[in-house]
Short mmCIF file of C-alpha atoms in Angstrom, two decimals:
data_model
loop_
_atom_site.label_atom_id
_atom_site.label_comp_id
_atom_site.label_asym_id
_atom_site.label_seq_id
_atom_site.Cartn_x
_atom_site.Cartn_y
_atom_site.Cartn_z
CA MET A 1299 0.00 0.00 0.00
CA ILE A 1300 1.19 3.48 -0.88
CA ALA A 1301 0.75 6.28 1.63
CA VAL A 1302 -0.28 9.48 -0.17
CA ILE A 1303 0.54 12.22 2.31
CA ASP A 1304 -2.24 14.71 2.91
CA TYR A 1305 -1.24 17.54 5.20
CA GLY A 1306 -4.42 19.44 4.56
CA ALA A 1307 -3.09 22.07 2.17
CA GLY A 1308 -4.95 21.20 -0.93
CA ASN A 1309 -6.41 19.04 -3.49
CA LEU A 1310 -4.90 15.63 -4.10
CA LYS A 1311 -7.60 14.60 -6.52
CA SER A 1312 -5.43 14.63 -9.62
CA VAL A 1313 -2.84 12.40 -7.93
CA THR A 1314 -5.41 9.91 -6.63
CA ASN A 1315 -7.26 9.91 -9.97
CA ALA A 1316 -4.01 9.02 -11.72
CA LEU A 1317 -3.26 6.28 -9.18
CA ASP A 1318 -6.77 4.89 -9.65
CA PHE A 1319 -6.27 4.96 -13.40
CA ILE A 1320 -3.08 2.86 -13.19
CA LYS A 1321 -4.80 0.64 -10.61
CA ALA A 1322 -2.39 1.34 -7.77
CA ARG A 1323 -3.38 0.66 -4.17
CA TYR A 1324 -3.01 3.67 -1.94
CA LYS A 1325 -4.33 5.43 1.12
CA VAL A 1326 -4.59 9.19 1.52
CA THR A 1327 -3.34 9.82 5.01
CA SER A 1328 -1.68 12.07 7.54
CA SER A 1329 -1.20 9.41 10.19
CA ALA A 1330 2.23 8.40 11.42
CA GLU A 1331 1.09 4.78 11.71
CA ASP A 1332 0.00 4.62 8.06
CA ILE A 1333 3.27 6.15 6.94
CA LYS A 1334 5.23 3.59 8.93
CA LYS A 1335 3.15 0.69 7.65
CA ALA A 1336 3.14 1.79 4.00
CA ASP A 1337 5.53 0.15 1.56
CA LYS A 1338 5.86 3.36 -0.48
CA ILE A 1339 5.23 7.05 0.06
CA ILE A 1340 4.00 9.67 -2.39
CA PHE A 1341 4.21 13.23 -1.15
CA PRO A 1342 2.38 15.72 -3.39
CA GLY A 1343 3.22 19.19 -2.14
CA VAL A 1344 0.81 22.06 -2.45
CA GLY A 1345 1.17 25.61 -1.18
CA ALA A 1346 4.16 27.32 0.40
CA PHE A 1347 7.34 25.78 1.86
CA GLY A 1348 6.87 27.21 5.36
CA ASP A 1349 3.19 26.25 5.59
CA CYS A 1350 4.01 22.73 4.48
CA VAL A 1351 6.69 22.32 7.16
CA SER A 1352 4.47 23.70 9.90
CA SER A 1353 1.53 21.50 8.83
CA LEU A 1354 3.75 18.41 8.92
CA LYS A 1355 4.88 19.39 12.40
CA LYS A 1356 1.36 20.11 13.56
CA LYS A 1357 0.24 16.71 12.35
CA LYS A 1358 3.29 15.22 14.08
CA ILE A 1359 4.61 13.54 10.97
CA PHE A 1360 7.64 15.71 10.26
CA ASP A 1361 10.07 13.45 12.12
CA VAL A 1362 8.29 10.27 11.05
CA LEU A 1363 8.58 11.26 7.41
CA LYS A 1364 12.26 12.07 7.80
CA LYS A 1365 12.90 8.56 9.10
CA GLU A 1366 10.58 6.65 6.76
CA ILE A 1367 11.60 8.38 3.52
CA VAL A 1368 14.94 6.60 3.46
CA LYS A 1369 13.46 3.21 4.31
CA LYS A 1370 11.10 2.77 1.35
CA PRO A 1371 10.50 4.13 -2.13
CA PHE A 1372 9.54 7.79 -1.84
CA LEU A 1373 8.26 10.18 -4.47
CA GLY A 1374 7.98 13.87 -3.68
CA ILE A 1375 6.08 15.95 -6.23
CA CYS A 1376 6.59 19.71 -6.71
CA LEU A 1377 6.78 21.19 -3.19
CA GLY A 1378 7.07 17.58 -2.02
CA MET A 1379 10.48 17.55 -3.68
CA GLN A 1380 11.51 21.01 -2.44
CA VAL A 1381 10.77 20.17 1.19
CA LEU A 1382 13.44 17.45 1.10
CA PHE A 1383 16.04 20.23 1.12
CA GLU A 1384 17.37 22.34 3.97
CA SER A 1385 15.68 25.65 3.32
CA SER A 1386 13.83 27.78 0.81
CA GLU A 1387 13.91 31.41 -0.26
CA GLU A 1388 10.12 31.21 -0.10
CA SER A 1389 10.09 30.92 3.70
CA SER A 1390 13.30 32.17 5.24
CA GLY A 1391 14.27 30.79 8.61
CA ILE A 1392 12.21 27.62 8.15
CA GLU A 1393 14.07 24.33 8.02
CA GLY A 1394 12.91 21.69 5.59
CA LEU A 1395 13.30 17.95 6.04
CA GLY A 1396 16.97 18.42 5.20
CA LEU A 1397 17.48 15.01 3.66
CA PHE A 1398 19.59 16.65 1.01
CA LYS A 1399 22.00 19.54 1.31
CA GLY A 1400 20.95 22.53 -0.72
CA LYS A 1401 18.53 25.37 -0.97
CA VAL A 1402 15.29 26.07 -2.82
CA ARG A 1403 15.63 29.26 -4.85
CA LYS A 1404 13.29 31.58 -6.69
CA PHE A 1405 13.57 32.05 -10.45
CA GLN A 1406 15.22 35.39 -11.11
CA SER A 1407 14.43 36.91 -14.46
CA LYS A 1408 13.35 40.17 -15.95
CA THR A 1409 12.26 38.58 -19.20
CA LEU A 1410 10.68 35.26 -18.21
CA LYS A 1411 7.24 34.93 -16.72
CA ILE A 1412 7.13 33.68 -13.17
CA PRO A 1413 5.70 31.22 -12.21
CA GLN A 1414 6.75 28.97 -15.02
CA ILE A 1415 3.51 27.41 -16.21
CA GLY A 1416 3.31 24.78 -18.90
CA TRP A 1417 5.18 21.94 -20.55
CA ASN A 1418 8.95 21.94 -20.50
CA SER A 1419 11.44 19.26 -21.46
CA ILE A 1420 13.73 17.25 -19.22
CA ASN A 1421 17.36 16.41 -19.82
CA VAL A 1422 17.94 13.07 -18.20
CA MET A 1423 21.25 13.19 -16.28
CA LYS A 1424 21.45 9.60 -15.11
CA LYS A 1425 19.80 6.23 -15.43
CA SER A 1426 16.92 5.52 -13.10
CA GLU A 1427 14.08 3.05 -12.68
CA LEU A 1428 11.72 6.01 -12.30
CA LEU A 1429 12.33 7.15 -15.87
CA LYS A 1430 12.34 3.73 -17.50
CA GLY A 1431 10.87 4.13 -20.98
CA VAL A 1432 10.85 7.93 -20.71
CA ALA A 1433 12.85 9.52 -23.52
CA ASP A 1434 15.42 12.22 -22.93
CA GLY A 1435 13.79 15.51 -23.93
CA SER A 1436 10.29 14.43 -22.94
CA TYR A 1437 7.89 17.23 -22.05
CA LEU A 1438 6.28 17.35 -18.62
CA TYR A 1439 3.89 19.77 -16.98
CA LEU A 1440 5.26 22.29 -14.48
CA VAL A 1441 3.83 25.09 -12.37
CA HIS A 1442 6.35 26.72 -10.04
CA SER A 1443 8.26 29.83 -9.00
CA TYR A 1444 10.90 28.04 -6.91
CA TYR A 1445 13.35 25.27 -7.75
CA ALA A 1446 15.67 23.07 -5.72
CA ASP A 1447 19.39 23.69 -6.00
CA PRO A 1448 21.16 20.63 -4.56
CA ASP A 1449 24.77 20.87 -3.34
CA ASP A 1450 25.42 17.34 -4.53
CA GLU A 1451 25.30 17.12 -8.34
CA LYS A 1452 25.15 13.34 -8.12
CA ILE A 1453 21.52 13.36 -6.98
CA VAL A 1454 20.38 15.36 -10.00
CA LEU A 1455 18.11 13.13 -12.10
CA THR A 1456 16.83 15.66 -14.62
CA LYS A 1457 17.53 19.21 -15.60
CA THR A 1458 15.18 21.65 -17.24
CA SER A 1459 15.91 24.95 -18.89
CA TYR A 1460 14.03 28.11 -17.88
CA GLY A 1461 16.40 31.03 -18.03
CA ILE A 1462 18.87 28.75 -16.27
CA ASP A 1463 19.39 24.99 -16.32
CA TYR A 1464 17.85 23.98 -13.02
CA CYS A 1465 17.34 20.67 -11.28
CA SER A 1466 13.82 19.41 -12.09
CA GLY A 1467 14.23 15.94 -10.62
CA ILE A 1468 16.39 14.13 -8.09
CA ALA A 1469 17.11 10.49 -7.37
CA ASP A 1470 19.13 9.00 -4.57
CA GLY A 1471 18.58 5.30 -4.12
CA ASN A 1472 14.84 4.93 -3.75
CA VAL A 1473 14.25 8.56 -2.83
CA PHE A 1474 12.85 10.51 -5.77
CA GLY A 1475 11.73 14.07 -6.12
CA VAL A 1476 10.24 15.69 -9.21
CA GLN A 1477 9.39 19.33 -9.78
CA PHE A 1478 7.05 18.40 -12.63
CA HIS A 1479 3.60 16.92 -12.14
CA PRO A 1480 3.48 13.34 -13.43
CA GLU A 1481 -0.24 13.25 -12.63
CA ARG A 1482 -0.75 16.10 -15.10
CA SER A 1483 1.74 15.08 -17.77
CA GLY A 1484 -0.36 12.80 -19.94
CA GLU A 1485 0.91 9.37 -20.99
CA ILE A 1486 4.52 10.06 -20.01
CA GLY A 1487 3.46 11.17 -16.56
CA LEU A 1488 1.40 8.03 -16.04
CA ARG A 1489 4.39 6.01 -17.17
CA ILE A 1490 6.52 7.63 -14.46
CA LEU A 1491 3.91 6.92 -11.80
CA LYS A 1492 3.66 3.32 -12.99
CA ASN A 1493 7.44 2.99 -12.76
CA PHE A 1494 7.33 4.28 -9.21
CA VAL A 1495 4.46 2.01 -8.21
CA GLY A 1496 6.37 -0.95 -9.67
CA LEU A 1497 9.54 -0.32 -7.63
CA LYS A 1498 10.57 -3.06 -5.27
CA MET B 264 12.55 25.30 -23.35
CA LEU B 265 9.05 26.01 -22.16
CA ALA B 266 6.65 25.03 -24.94
CA LYS B 267 3.87 27.22 -26.29
CA ARG B 268 0.53 25.65 -25.43
CA ILE B 269 -2.36 24.77 -27.74
CA ILE B 270 -5.66 24.68 -25.90
CA PRO B 271 -8.99 23.45 -27.31
CA CYS B 272 -12.01 25.03 -25.67
CA MET B 273 -15.37 23.35 -25.29
CA ASP B 274 -18.70 24.96 -24.47
CA VAL B 275 -20.74 22.74 -22.20
CA ARG B 276 -24.48 23.06 -21.78
CA ASP B 277 -26.43 20.75 -19.49
CA GLY B 278 -23.56 18.27 -19.50
CA ARG B 279 -23.05 18.11 -23.28
CA VAL B 280 -20.52 19.85 -25.50
CA VAL B 281 -22.30 22.17 -27.91
CA LYS B 282 -21.21 24.19 -30.88
CA GLY B 283 -22.81 27.15 -32.49
CA ILE B 284 -22.13 30.66 -33.60
CA ASN B 285 -22.88 33.42 -31.11
CA PHE B 286 -25.28 31.24 -29.19
CA VAL B 287 -27.44 30.77 -32.28
CA ASN B 288 -28.02 27.43 -33.99
CA ILE B 289 -26.47 25.55 -31.14
CA LYS B 290 -25.92 21.90 -31.96
CA ASP B 291 -24.85 18.96 -29.90
CA ALA B 292 -21.15 18.24 -30.44
CA GLY B 293 -20.74 15.26 -28.20
CA ASP B 294 -19.81 13.94 -24.82
CA PRO B 295 -17.29 16.08 -22.88
CA VAL B 296 -15.30 13.09 -21.64
CA GLU B 297 -15.00 11.58 -25.12
CA LEU B 298 -14.01 14.89 -26.68
CA ALA B 299 -11.49 15.55 -23.92
CA GLU B 300 -9.95 12.13 -24.57
CA GLU B 301 -9.87 12.83 -28.29
CA TYR B 302 -8.11 16.21 -27.90
CA ASN B 303 -5.73 14.68 -25.40
CA LYS B 304 -4.83 12.05 -28.00
CA GLN B 305 -4.24 14.74 -30.61
CA GLY B 306 -1.68 16.35 -28.30
CA ALA B 307 -3.63 19.16 -26.64
CA ASP B 308 -1.57 20.73 -23.85
CA GLU B 309 -4.56 21.74 -21.77
CA LEU B 310 -8.30 21.91 -22.08
CA VAL B 311 -10.83 24.57 -21.22
CA PHE B 312 -14.49 23.88 -20.49
CA LEU B 313 -16.86 26.77 -20.52
CA ASP B 314 -20.14 26.10 -18.76
CA ILE B 315 -22.87 27.87 -20.69
CA THR B 316 -25.70 26.17 -18.84
CA ALA B 317 -28.45 28.73 -18.61
CA SER B 318 -30.13 27.81 -15.36
CA SER B 319 -28.17 27.84 -12.15
CA ASP B 320 -30.00 24.83 -10.70
CA LYS B 321 -28.28 22.67 -13.28
CA ARG B 322 -24.79 23.76 -12.25
CA ASP B 323 -24.08 20.50 -10.50
CA THR B 324 -24.14 18.81 -13.91
CA MET B 325 -20.85 20.60 -14.60
CA VAL B 326 -19.34 19.28 -11.39
CA ASN B 327 -20.15 15.76 -12.57
CA VAL B 328 -18.63 16.45 -15.98
CA VAL B 329 -15.46 17.71 -14.29
CA SER B 330 -15.13 14.67 -12.11
CA GLU B 331 -15.65 12.29 -15.04
CA VAL B 332 -13.07 14.10 -17.19
CA ALA B 333 -10.58 14.13 -14.31
CA LYS B 334 -10.77 10.36 -14.00
CA LYS B 335 -9.74 9.79 -17.59
CA VAL B 336 -7.67 12.70 -18.85
CA PHE B 337 -4.35 13.50 -17.24
CA ILE B 338 -3.51 16.90 -18.62
CA PRO B 339 -4.43 20.18 -16.94
CA PHE B 340 -7.86 21.60 -17.51
CA THR B 341 -9.66 24.82 -16.66
CA VAL B 342 -13.35 25.33 -16.02
CA GLY B 343 -15.10 28.64 -16.43
CA GLY B 344 -18.59 30.03 -16.71
CA GLY B 345 -20.86 31.03 -13.88
CA ILE B 346 -18.27 30.83 -11.11
CA ARG B 347 -19.24 33.55 -8.66
CA SER B 348 -17.86 32.56 -5.27
CA VAL B 349 -15.00 30.80 -3.51
CA GLU B 350 -17.48 28.02 -2.79
CA ASP B 351 -18.17 27.61 -6.54
CA MET B 352 -14.41 27.44 -7.09
CA ARG B 353 -13.99 24.82 -4.40
CA LYS B 354 -16.65 22.55 -5.90
CA ILE B 355 -15.04 22.60 -9.33
CA LEU B 356 -11.46 22.21 -8.06
CA ASN B 357 -12.40 19.42 -5.67
CA ALA B 358 -14.06 17.60 -8.56
CA GLY B 359 -10.63 17.50 -10.21
CA ALA B 360 -10.19 20.63 -12.33
CA ASP B 361 -6.78 22.28 -12.13
CA LYS B 362 -7.89 25.84 -12.61
CA ILE B 363 -11.04 27.88 -12.66
CA SER B 364 -11.59 30.98 -14.75
CA VAL B 365 -13.54 34.01 -13.66
CA ASN B 366 -14.76 36.84 -15.81
CA THR B 367 -17.92 38.82 -14.98
CA ALA B 368 -17.86 37.90 -11.30
CA ALA B 369 -14.28 39.17 -10.99
CA VAL B 370 -15.12 42.50 -12.63
CA GLU B 371 -18.07 42.98 -10.31
CA ASN B 372 -16.18 41.78 -7.27
CA PRO B 373 -12.39 41.94 -7.82
CA SER B 374 -11.68 40.58 -4.33
CA LEU B 375 -12.93 37.23 -5.61
CA ILE B 376 -9.58 36.84 -7.42
CA ASN B 377 -7.73 37.58 -4.24
CA GLU B 378 -9.83 35.27 -2.09
CA GLY B 379 -9.50 32.44 -4.59
CA ALA B 380 -5.75 32.90 -4.90
CA LEU B 381 -5.27 32.89 -1.14
CA LYS B 382 -7.44 29.82 -0.73
CA PHE B 383 -6.26 27.69 -3.65
CA GLY B 384 -3.08 29.35 -4.93
CA SER B 385 -2.61 31.74 -7.84
CA GLN B 386 -1.94 28.84 -10.18
CA CYS B 387 -5.62 27.87 -9.90
CA ILE B 388 -7.04 31.26 -10.80
CA VAL B 389 -7.36 32.28 -14.43
CA LEU B 390 -8.67 35.77 -15.12
CA ALA B 391 -10.72 35.70 -18.32
CA ILE B 392 -10.92 39.07 -20.03
CA ASP B 393 -13.22 39.82 -22.96
CA ALA B 394 -11.87 42.94 -24.61
CA LYS B 395 -12.98 45.12 -27.47
CA LYS B 396 -11.34 48.05 -29.25
CA ASN B 397 -12.40 51.41 -27.91
CA PRO B 398 -10.24 54.48 -28.59
CA LYS B 399 -11.77 56.22 -25.59
CA MET B 400 -9.99 53.81 -23.26
CA LYS B 401 -6.54 54.74 -21.97
CA ASN B 402 -4.86 51.87 -23.80
CA GLY B 403 -7.43 51.42 -26.55
CA PHE B 404 -9.34 48.35 -25.33
CA GLU B 405 -12.40 48.02 -23.11
CA VAL B 406 -13.43 45.12 -20.87
CA TYR B 407 -16.83 43.55 -21.51
CA THR B 408 -18.80 41.25 -19.23
CA TYR B 409 -21.82 38.96 -19.48
CA GLY B 410 -20.49 37.02 -22.44
CA GLY B 411 -19.56 40.18 -24.29
CA ARG B 412 -22.88 41.92 -23.90
CA LYS B 413 -22.04 44.57 -21.34
CA PRO B 414 -19.37 47.26 -21.72
CA THR B 415 -17.80 48.12 -18.38
CA GLY B 416 -15.85 51.30 -19.10
CA ILE B 417 -12.75 49.56 -17.73
CA ASP B 418 -9.46 49.71 -19.61
CA ALA B 419 -8.39 46.16 -20.47
CA ILE B 420 -4.67 46.62 -19.82
CA SER B 421 -5.27 48.26 -16.45
CA TRP B 422 -7.63 45.42 -15.55
CA ALA B 423 -5.08 42.78 -16.53
CA LYS B 424 -2.46 44.46 -14.32
CA LYS B 425 -4.90 44.73 -11.45
CA GLY B 426 -5.86 41.08 -11.87
CA GLU B 427 -2.22 40.05 -11.64
CA LYS B 428 -1.76 42.14 -8.51
CA LEU B 429 -4.83 40.53 -6.95
CA GLY B 430 -3.33 37.11 -7.51
CA ALA B 431 -4.51 35.77 -10.87
CA GLY B 432 -2.07 33.17 -12.18
CA GLU B 433 -2.91 33.47 -15.87
CA ILE B 434 -4.93 35.62 -18.22
CA LEU B 435 -7.29 34.18 -20.80
CA LEU B 436 -7.69 37.03 -23.25
CA THR B 437 -10.50 37.00 -25.79
CA SER B 438 -10.77 39.61 -28.49
CA MET B 439 -14.43 40.31 -29.10
CA ASP B 440 -13.65 42.07 -32.34
CA ARG B 441 -12.06 38.91 -33.68
CA ASP B 442 -14.12 36.19 -32.01
CA GLY B 443 -15.85 34.12 -34.67
CA THR B 444 -14.30 36.05 -37.58
CA LYS B 445 -11.47 33.63 -38.48
CA LYS B 446 -9.32 36.67 -39.24
CA GLY B 447 -6.72 35.76 -36.66
CA PHE B 448 -6.04 36.72 -33.07
CA ASP B 449 -5.93 40.41 -32.20
CA LEU B 450 -2.15 40.68 -32.10
CA GLU B 451 -2.08 44.27 -30.93
CA LEU B 452 -4.30 43.49 -27.95
CA THR B 453 -2.44 40.28 -27.12
CA LYS B 454 0.96 41.91 -27.30
CA LYS B 455 -0.13 44.85 -25.18
CA ILE B 456 -1.53 42.66 -22.43
CA SER B 457 1.31 40.14 -22.54
CA GLY B 458 3.83 42.97 -22.27
CA SER B 459 2.08 44.54 -19.29
CA VAL B 460 1.91 41.54 -16.99
CA ASN B 461 4.38 38.95 -15.80
CA ILE B 462 1.92 36.04 -15.86
CA PRO B 463 1.13 33.86 -18.88
CA VAL B 464 -1.40 35.12 -21.42
CA ILE B 465 -3.64 32.78 -23.39
CA ALA B 466 -4.76 34.32 -26.68
CA SER B 467 -8.31 33.60 -27.80
CA GLY B 468 -10.75 34.68 -30.46
CA GLY B 469 -10.46 34.78 -34.21
CA VAL B 470 -8.22 31.91 -35.21
CA GLY B 471 -8.91 30.68 -38.71
CA ASN B 472 -5.73 29.09 -40.00
CA LEU B 473 -2.40 27.61 -38.93
CA GLU B 474 -0.41 30.79 -39.45
CA HIS B 475 -2.65 32.56 -36.94
CA PHE B 476 -1.33 30.34 -34.16
CA VAL B 477 2.29 31.09 -35.06
CA GLU B 478 1.55 34.83 -35.15
CA ALA B 479 -0.07 34.71 -31.72
CA PHE B 480 3.21 33.42 -30.31
CA THR B 481 5.74 35.36 -32.38
CA LYS B 482 3.99 38.71 -32.83
CA GLY B 483 1.37 38.59 -30.09
CA LYS B 484 3.86 37.25 -27.49
CA ALA B 485 1.18 34.90 -26.20
CA ASP B 486 2.18 31.96 -24.03
CA ALA B 487 -0.71 29.81 -25.19
CA ALA B 488 -3.41 29.92 -27.85
CA LEU B 489 -6.99 28.79 -27.47
CA ALA B 490 -9.45 27.82 -30.15
CA ALA B 491 -12.86 26.20 -30.34
CA SER B 492 -14.58 26.03 -33.68
CA ILE B 493 -11.61 24.98 -35.82
CA PHE B 494 -11.37 21.89 -33.62
CA HIS B 495 -15.09 21.20 -33.38
CA TYR B 496 -15.59 21.46 -37.11
CA LYS B 497 -12.47 19.33 -37.59
CA GLU B 498 -10.77 21.90 -39.80
CA TYR B 499 -7.49 21.19 -38.04
CA THR B 500 -6.32 18.77 -35.41
CA VAL B 501 -4.02 19.83 -32.58
CA LYS B 502 -1.34 17.82 -34.33
CA ASP B 503 -1.73 19.83 -37.56
CA ILE B 504 -1.17 23.02 -35.58
CA LYS B 505 1.85 21.67 -33.74
CA ASP B 506 3.46 20.33 -36.92
CA TYR B 507 3.08 23.75 -38.49
CA CYS B 508 4.41 25.54 -35.38
CA ARG B 509 7.47 23.32 -35.35
CA LYS B 510 8.10 24.05 -39.00
CA GLU B 511 7.96 27.76 -38.15
CA LYS B 512 10.40 27.25 -35.25
CA VAL B 513 7.87 27.73 -32.48
CA VAL B 514 8.61 25.34 -29.61
CA VAL B 515 5.69 23.05 -28.91
CA ARG B 516 5.39 19.82 -26.98
CA GLU B 517 5.94 16.64 -29.02
#
């Protein structure tokens, strides 16, 4: 069973619809017990970095998540990826889960529209089960103003170009984070979710 | 590179997609879920559903349509038409839509944009603007409401800027002068609005051929282009448009 983390910030319908469509078994939850029992975790982030951290703490799953993420396949989506890092320019002074060293930064541009909204392509930086069957240069759907900037280049799974080449996906063992929305990225997105669901 | 988006728009009345010109001779055009699946297959980047249901007691039909589409189509979609409150927004978003668009209700009550953005995030709130040329306006275009029937005396560019400030995440800009004419998007209007805000602008109204799409992006500086009738009447598929865009060096999703 997959635990889909719901910390009360928003709508998880598109994620659960996609999981239903690929016939995955999951439970939408904010309980520490469920997270411990689950064999995989999907963490769709909605809202702001600071609010997300404080909601996780309020629901008493911040520390649980930190421990469980490294024990089983984990997929953080959008803010769910960003929160794996130490801090974010969006909410200064707030510590994230800190699983990875690095900071979440805001796009800086006078010419580009912010947030980035729409389909952008990924450059695949390394081989991964998550992207099995997903071609280099595939387009995925993104909506964001902030991006993760990891200290360790080795965890970078994909890069995307928007004014700069930024990290749009990370992979470290079974811990995955993607800035794009697989649940909104058509066939390719469903493929990525299927790959994740199929991980051992 | 971020791709330019091609967005088919469907008018939905009482749970069915309809087509017609200026609300006259409206004909049934099919099931919303089936059409959404078809456009998705053709490579549409997003979809827009416009609820034109006349009576408000049938609004829940739209919520059902949204939830059925959301179960089968995994690209972003926007729902507009008749959304007047945060509660209306919530119903549609909870049913599985990614964004809602507001037009008349936002003009009459601009704080609706702000309330929606605070509640659901700016990325969920699309400000739809129907604009028409009027030299008396500061920047030459006037905002209309009620499906283009009521002039408001508001300058379209100022309204777009205000909408952005209030928290709209995108602007869906329809030229009333061009809508239904097949003469192409209003490039002057599109460029003016796109240049005045820092959020994406979706051009709408007037598309008649493939070159019109390219122009919307290159000359109009639009981030996305929306069309209805050319898709409904099967003049072009989304793929035709994208093939042409690629040939003209406009970046679109494969």
